[in-house]
CSV table of C-alpha atoms in Angstrom, one decimal:
chain,number,residue,atom,x,y,z
A,1,MET,CA,-27.6,34.1,88.2
A,2,PRO,CA,-25.9,36.5,85.9
A,3,ASP,CA,-25.4,35.4,82.2
A,4,ARG,CA,-21.9,34.0,82.0
A,5,ARG,CA,-21.4,35.4,78.5
A,6,HIS,CA,-22.1,38.9,79.7
A,7,ALA,CA,-20.0,38.3,82.8
A,8,LEU,CA,-16.9,37.3,80.8
A,9,THR,CA,-16.1,40.8,79.5
A,10,PRO,CA,-12.6,42.2,78.7
A,11,ASP,CA,-12.9,44.4,81.8
A,12,ALA,CA,-13.6,41.3,84.0
A,13,LEU,CA,-10.6,39.4,82.5
A,14,ALA,CA,-8.4,42.5,82.9
A,15,MET,CA,-9.5,42.7,86.5
A,16,MET,CA,-8.5,39.1,87.2
A,17,ASP,CA,-5.1,39.7,85.6
A,18,THR,CA,-4.5,42.8,87.8
A,19,ILE,CA,-5.5,41.0,91.0
A,20,ALA,CA,-3.2,38.1,90.2
A,21,ARG,CA,-0.4,40.3,89.2
A,22,THR,CA,-0.5,42.7,92.2
A,23,GLY,CA,-1.2,39.9,94.7
A,24,SER,CA,-4.1,41.5,96.6
A,25,PHE,CA,-7.5,43.1,96.2
A,26,ALA,CA,-6.3,46.3,97.8
A,27,ALA,CA,-3.3,46.7,95.5
A,28,ALA,CA,-5.4,45.9,92.4
A,29,ALA,CA,-8.1,48.4,93.5
A,30,ARG,CA,-5.5,51.1,93.8
A,31,GLU,CA,-4.1,50.4,90.3
A,32,LEU,CA,-7.6,50.3,88.8
A,33,GLY,CA,-8.8,53.4,90.7
A,34,LYS,CA,-11.5,51.6,92.6
A,35,VAL,CA,-12.3,50.8,96.2
A,36,PRO,CA,-11.6,47.3,97.4
A,37,SER,CA,-15.2,46.6,98.1
A,38,ALA,CA,-16.2,47.3,94.5
A,39,LEU,CA,-13.5,44.9,93.3
A,40,THR,CA,-14.7,42.2,95.7
A,41,TYR,CA,-18.3,42.7,94.5
A,42,SER,CA,-17.2,42.3,90.8
A,43,VAL,CA,-15.3,39.1,91.6
A,44,ARG,CA,-18.4,37.7,93.4
A,45,GLN,CA,-20.6,38.6,90.4
A,46,LEU,CA,-18.1,36.7,88.1
A,47,GLU,CA,-18.0,33.7,90.4
A,48,ASP,CA,-21.8,33.6,90.5
A,49,ALA,CA,-22.1,33.8,86.8
A,50,LEU,CA,-19.6,30.9,86.3
A,51,ASP,CA,-20.8,29.0,89.4
A,52,VAL,CA,-17.2,28.5,90.6
A,53,LEU,CA,-14.9,29.9,93.3
A,54,LEU,CA,-12.0,31.9,91.7
A,55,PHE,CA,-10.2,32.9,94.9
A,56,ASP,CA,-9.4,31.0,98.1
A,57,ARG,CA,-11.2,32.9,100.8
A,58,ARG,CA,-9.1,31.2,103.5
A,59,SER,CA,-6.0,33.1,102.4
A,60,ARG,CA,-5.3,36.8,103.2
A,61,GLN,CA,-3.6,37.0,99.8
A,62,ALA,CA,-5.4,36.9,96.5
A,63,LYS,CA,-4.7,33.2,96.0
A,64,LEU,CA,-6.4,31.7,93.0
A,65,THR,CA,-8.2,28.4,93.0
A,66,ALA,CA,-7.6,25.9,90.2
A,67,ALA,CA,-10.6,27.3,88.4
A,68,GLY,CA,-9.3,30.8,88.9
A,69,GLU,CA,-5.9,29.8,87.5
A,70,GLU,CA,-7.6,28.4,84.4
A,71,LEU,CA,-9.6,31.6,83.9
A,72,LEU,CA,-6.6,33.7,84.4
A,73,GLN,CA,-4.5,31.8,81.7
A,74,GLU,CA,-7.4,31.7,79.2
A,75,GLY,CA,-8.3,35.3,80.0
A,76,ARG,CA,-4.8,36.5,79.2
A,77,ARG,CA,-4.8,34.5,76.0
A,78,LEU,CA,-8.2,36.0,75.0
A,79,LEU,CA,-7.1,39.5,75.8
A,80,ALA,CA,-4.0,39.1,73.7
A,81,GLN,CA,-6.1,37.8,70.8
A,82,MET,CA,-8.5,40.7,71.1
A,83,ASP,CA,-5.6,43.2,71.0
A,84,ALA,CA,-4.2,41.4,68.0
A,85,VAL,CA,-7.5,41.4,66.2
A,86,ALA,CA,-8.0,45.1,66.9
A,87,ASN,CA,-4.5,45.9,65.6
A,88,ARG,CA,-5.0,43.7,62.5
A,89,VAL,CA,-8.4,45.4,61.7
A,90,ARG,CA,-6.8,48.8,62.0
A,91,ARG,CA,-4.0,47.7,59.6
A,92,VAL,CA,-6.4,46.1,57.1
A,93,ALA,CA,-8.4,49.4,57.1
A,94,THR,CA,-5.2,51.1,55.9
A,95,GLY,CA,-5.0,48.7,52.9
A,96,TRP,CA,-2.7,45.9,54.1
A,97,GLU,CA,-4.1,42.4,53.5
A,98,THR,CA,-4.7,40.0,56.3
A,99,GLN,CA,-2.9,37.3,54.4
A,100,LEU,CA,-0.9,37.1,51.1
A,101,THR,CA,-0.3,33.7,49.6
A,102,ILE,CA,2.6,33.4,47.1
A,103,THR,CA,3.2,30.4,45.0
A,104,ALA,CA,6.7,30.0,43.6
A,105,ASP,CA,7.9,27.5,41.0
A,106,ASP,CA,10.2,24.8,42.3
A,107,VAL,CA,13.2,26.0,40.2
A,108,LEU,CA,13.3,29.5,41.8
A,109,SER,CA,15.7,30.5,44.5
A,110,ARG,CA,14.3,29.9,47.9
A,111,ARG,CA,17.1,32.0,49.4
A,112,THR,CA,15.9,35.0,47.4
A,113,LEU,CA,12.3,34.4,48.3
A,114,LEU,CA,13.2,34.3,52.0
A,115,GLU,CA,15.2,37.5,51.6
A,116,LEU,CA,12.2,39.2,50.1
A,117,CYS,CA,10.1,37.9,53.1
A,118,GLU,CA,12.7,39.3,55.4
A,119,ALA,CA,12.5,42.7,53.7
A,120,PHE,CA,8.7,42.6,53.8
A,121,TYR,CA,8.6,41.9,57.5
A,122,ALA,CA,11.0,44.9,58.1
A,123,ILE,CA,8.4,47.3,56.7
A,124,ARG,CA,7.1,49.9,59.3
A,125,PRO,CA,4.1,51.7,57.8
A,126,GLN,CA,4.1,55.4,58.5
A,127,GLY,CA,7.3,55.1,60.5
A,128,GLY,CA,5.6,53.1,63.3
A,129,SER,CA,7.2,50.4,65.4
A,130,GLU,CA,5.0,47.6,64.2
A,131,GLY,CA,4.9,45.8,60.8
A,132,THR,CA,2.2,45.6,58.2
A,133,GLY,CA,0.3,42.8,60.0
A,134,THR,CA,0.0,40.8,56.8
A,135,ARG,CA,0.6,37.1,57.2
A,136,LEU,CA,2.7,35.6,54.4
A,137,ARG,CA,2.1,32.1,53.1
A,138,LEU,CA,4.6,30.5,50.6
A,139,ARG,CA,3.7,27.5,48.4
A,140,ALA,CA,6.0,25.6,46.1
A,141,GLU,CA,4.4,24.2,42.9
A,142,VAL,CA,5.6,23.9,39.3
A,143,LEU,CA,4.6,24.7,35.8
A,144,ALA,CA,0.9,24.1,35.5
A,145,GLY,CA,0.7,23.6,39.2
A,146,THR,CA,1.9,27.1,39.8
A,147,TRP,CA,-0.6,28.5,37.4
A,148,ASP,CA,-3.3,26.2,38.9
A,149,THR,CA,-3.1,27.8,42.4
A,150,LEU,CA,-3.6,31.3,41.0
A,151,LEU,CA,-6.6,30.3,38.8
A,152,SER,CA,-8.3,28.4,41.7
A,153,GLY,CA,-7.9,31.3,44.1
A,154,GLN,CA,-5.4,29.5,46.3
A,155,ALA,CA,-2.7,32.1,45.7
A,156,ASP,CA,-2.7,35.9,45.3
A,157,LEU,CA,0.6,35.9,43.4
A,158,ALA,CA,2.2,33.2,41.2
A,159,ILE,CA,5.9,33.5,40.5
A,160,GLY,CA,7.4,31.2,37.8
A,161,VAL,CA,4.4,30.4,35.6
A,162,PRO,CA,5.1,29.6,32.0
A,163,PHE,CA,5.1,32.7,29.9
A,164,ASP,CA,3.3,31.1,27.1
A,165,MET,CA,0.2,30.2,29.2
A,166,VAL,CA,-3.1,31.6,27.8
A,167,LEU,CA,-4.0,34.5,30.0
A,168,PRO,CA,-7.7,34.6,30.9
A,169,SER,CA,-9.7,37.7,31.6
A,170,GLY,CA,-9.1,39.2,35.0
A,171,PHE,CA,-5.4,38.3,35.3
A,172,GLU,CA,-2.1,40.2,34.6
A,173,MET,CA,1.3,38.8,33.7
A,174,ARG,CA,4.8,40.1,33.4
A,175,SER,CA,8.0,38.3,32.2
A,176,LEU,CA,10.3,37.0,34.9
A,177,GLY,CA,13.1,35.9,32.7
A,178,ARG,CA,14.6,32.9,31.0
A,179,VAL,CA,15.9,29.6,32.5
A,180,ASP,CA,18.4,27.5,30.6
A,181,PHE,CA,18.1,23.7,30.9
A,182,VAL,CA,21.0,21.4,30.3
A,183,PHE,CA,21.0,17.6,29.8
A,184,VAL,CA,23.1,15.9,32.5
A,185,MET,CA,24.0,12.6,34.0
A,186,ALA,CA,26.5,11.1,36.4
A,187,PRO,CA,30.1,10.7,34.9
A,188,HIS,CA,29.8,6.9,35.0
A,189,HIS,CA,26.4,6.8,33.2
A,190,PRO,CA,26.6,4.9,29.9
A,191,LEU,CA,25.6,8.0,27.9
A,192,ALA,CA,28.4,10.1,29.4
A,193,GLY,CA,30.9,8.3,27.0
A,194,ARG,CA,28.8,8.4,23.8
A,195,ASP,CA,29.4,10.7,20.9
A,196,GLU,CA,27.4,13.9,20.8
A,197,PRO,CA,24.8,15.0,20.0
A,198,LEU,CA,22.8,12.2,21.6
A,199,THR,CA,19.9,11.0,19.5
A,200,ASP,CA,16.4,10.2,20.7
A,201,ALA,CA,17.0,6.5,19.9
A,202,GLU,CA,19.9,6.5,22.3
A,203,LEU,CA,18.0,8.4,25.0
A,204,LEU,CA,15.1,6.0,24.7
A,205,ARG,CA,17.3,3.1,25.9
A,206,HIS,CA,18.0,4.8,29.2
A,207,ARG,CA,15.9,5.8,32.2
A,208,ALA,CA,14.9,9.5,32.5
A,209,VAL,CA,14.4,11.2,35.8
A,210,ALA,CA,11.4,13.6,35.9
A,211,VAL,CA,9.7,15.8,38.5
A,212,ALA,CA,5.9,15.5,38.4
A,213,ASP,CA,3.8,18.5,37.5
A,214,SER,CA,1.8,19.4,40.5
A,215,ALA,CA,-1.4,20.6,38.8
A,216,GLN,CA,-4.6,19.3,40.3
A,217,ARG,CA,-7.3,21.1,38.3
A,218,VAL,CA,-5.7,22.0,35.0
A,219,SER,CA,-3.9,19.7,32.5
A,220,PRO,CA,-0.4,18.9,33.7
A,221,ILE,CA,2.6,19.6,31.4
A,222,THR,CA,5.1,16.9,30.4
A,223,VAL,CA,8.2,17.9,28.6
A,224,ASN,CA,11.3,16.1,27.3
A,225,LEU,CA,10.0,12.6,27.9
A,226,LEU,CA,10.0,10.1,25.0
A,227,PRO,CA,7.1,7.7,24.4
A,228,GLY,CA,7.9,4.3,25.9
A,229,GLN,CA,10.9,5.6,27.9
A,230,ASP,CA,11.5,4.3,31.4
A,231,VAL,CA,10.9,7.1,33.9
A,232,LEU,CA,11.7,7.6,37.6
A,233,THR,CA,9.3,10.3,38.8
A,234,VAL,CA,10.3,12.3,41.9
A,235,PRO,CA,8.5,15.0,43.8
A,236,THR,CA,11.1,17.9,43.7
A,237,MET,CA,13.8,19.2,41.5
A,238,GLN,CA,16.3,18.8,44.2
A,239,MET,CA,15.4,15.1,44.5
A,240,LYS,CA,15.8,14.8,40.8
A,241,ILE,CA,19.4,16.2,41.0
A,242,ASP,CA,20.1,13.8,43.9
A,243,ALA,CA,18.8,10.9,41.7
A,244,LEU,CA,21.1,12.0,38.8
A,245,LEU,CA,24.1,12.2,41.1
A,246,ARG,CA,23.3,8.5,42.1
A,247,CYS,CA,23.2,7.5,38.4
A,248,LEU,CA,19.6,6.6,38.6
A,249,GLY,CA,18.9,8.2,35.2
A,250,CYS,CA,19.5,11.2,33.1
A,251,GLY,CA,17.5,14.4,32.3
A,252,PHE,CA,17.2,18.1,31.8
A,253,VAL,CA,17.7,20.4,34.8
A,254,PRO,CA,18.1,24.2,35.2
A,255,GLU,CA,21.7,25.1,34.6
A,256,PRO,CA,22.0,27.3,37.7
A,257,MET,CA,21.0,24.5,40.0
A,258,VAL,CA,23.8,22.1,38.8
A,259,ARG,CA,26.5,24.7,38.0
A,260,ASP,CA,28.6,23.7,40.9
A,261,HIS,CA,28.1,20.0,40.3
A,262,LEU,CA,29.2,20.4,36.7
A,263,ALA,CA,32.3,22.4,37.7
A,264,LEU,CA,33.3,19.7,40.3
A,265,GLY,CA,32.7,16.9,37.9
A,266,HIS,CA,29.9,15.3,39.9
A,267,LEU,CA,27.7,15.6,36.8
A,268,VAL,CA,28.5,15.9,33.2
A,269,GLN,CA,26.6,17.8,30.5
A,270,ARG,CA,25.9,16.3,27.1
A,271,GLU,CA,24.4,17.9,24.0
A,272,VAL,CA,21.3,16.2,22.5
A,273,ARG,CA,20.1,16.3,18.9
A,274,ARG,CA,16.7,17.8,20.0
A,275,ALA,CA,16.8,21.5,20.5
A,276,ARG,CA,18.2,22.8,23.7
A,277,ARG,CA,15.4,23.7,26.0
A,278,GLU,CA,15.0,27.3,27.2
A,279,THR,CA,12.0,28.2,29.3
A,280,THR,CA,10.7,31.8,29.8
A,281,LEU,CA,8.9,32.2,33.1
A,282,ALA,CA,6.6,34.9,34.3
A,283,TYR,CA,4.8,36.1,37.4
A,284,ALA,CA,1.0,36.7,37.4
A,285,TRP,CA,-1.7,37.9,39.7
A,286,ARG,CA,-5.5,38.4,39.7
A,287,SER,CA,-6.3,42.0,38.6
A,288,ALA,CA,-10.2,41.8,38.8
A,289,ALA,CA,-12.9,39.7,40.2
A,290,VAL,CA,-14.5,37.2,37.9
A,291,GLY,CA,-17.3,38.8,35.9
A,292,GLN,CA,-16.1,42.3,36.8
A,293,PRO,CA,-14.0,43.8,34.0
A,294,ARG,CA,-12.9,46.8,36.0
A,295,GLN,CA,-9.5,46.5,37.7
A,296,ALA,CA,-9.7,45.6,41.4
A,297,PRO,CA,-7.7,47.7,43.8
A,298,ARG,CA,-4.5,45.9,44.8
A,299,GLY,CA,-3.7,45.5,48.5
A,300,LEU,CA,-0.6,47.2,49.7
A,301,ALA,CA,1.2,43.9,50.4
A,302,LEU,CA,0.6,42.7,46.8
A,303,GLN,CA,1.7,46.1,45.5
A,304,TRP,CA,5.0,45.8,47.5
A,305,TRP,CA,5.8,42.4,46.0
A,306,LEU,CA,5.0,43.5,42.5
A,307,GLN,CA,7.3,46.5,43.0
A,308,GLN,CA,10.1,44.2,44.0
A,309,LEU,CA,9.6,42.0,41.0
A,310,GLU,CA,9.9,45.1,38.7
A,311,SER,CA,13.6,45.1,39.7
A,312,PRO,CA,15.8,43.2,37.1
A,313,ALA,CA,18.2,42.3,40.0
A,314,THR,CA,15.4,40.7,41.9
A,315,ARG,CA,14.2,38.7,38.9
A,316,GLN,CA,17.7,37.6,38.1
A,317,ALA,CA,18.3,36.5,41.7
A,318,LEU,CA,15.1,34.4,41.7
A,319,LEU,CA,16.3,32.6,38.6
A,320,SER,CA,19.9,32.0,39.8
A,321,LEU,CA,19.8,29.2,42.4
A,322,PRO,CA,23.3,27.8,43.1
A,323,SER,CA,23.3,24.0,43.4
A,324,GLY,CA,24.4,24.1,47.0
A,325,LEU,CA,21.1,25.6,48.2
A,326,PRO,CA,18.2,23.5,49.2
A,327,CYS,CA,14.9,23.5,47.2
A,328,ALA,CA,11.5,23.5,48.8
A,329,GLU,CA,9.8,20.2,49.5
A,330,SER,CA,6.9,20.3,47.2
A,331,ALA,CA,6.2,19.5,43.8
A,332,ALA,CA,7.2,19.8,40.3
A,333,HIS,CA,8.6,19.5,36.8
A,334,GLY,CA,8.2,16.8,34.3
A,335,HIS,CA,11.6,17.5,32.7
């Protein structure tokens, strides 16, 4: 009996597809440039190797058995996968990564990120009809969590890391821009009617809403929370804003994310005695392998994203998220 592994070749699977598509051995033989007897012999060799009948011999047409139908469907899937792998290998050989993972901080504009993805997928290398072949994977983390994914190798590019993070050897960082945070609460919150600026003693008597830092391996960052203060911790910045709208607490949020709510009176801003918080964010990527001081060559996909981030307009768009836009579902700030 022939070895089934050697029998299940791309040519054998393509032959099955041709017979099923044309409806007869004679028509398939003409398309493949073979005589019908050669095709019949090849099918019998395949049936012997698999120890099944692939075609119903009682029919004059090339009618597949249940086993033949299964082989046809799986064979078509395998042929498509082989073509995809071959195409991807050729693309990788030209410098395009197989996958690029991008971590973005929770306060960044998801609309802008998706617009960048849309532009990336529109790339046609060397004027061809196909894209780069690079799979994009987006993650949403925050503060130390965003940095954590880059350090641990879970991300190739981290957008929105704190600019004041200590940069280890083998990484590069560029400034993304500044995010202004404002202290807000619902208009019927007790602090909304108090004289400004609000003191820490006044803030301590009221619940804060905070978004948890998503770091798993490095120390998480906690900001603007007072010792002993009651805290409602939520998983995303958007949920924090929703909690503030429901008067479940008060807290600092990025001004662009609540600009519309402030204009409509859904939230009110109050000055606090502590310094107004401004955060400078950055984007970072690994430039060399650990233990190798020489700069590693960048893949073409990473190069493209870094080129987009060089644009002041792109950086500004990432930092200007209107309050009406949804945020991503994962993780974030301890504001």
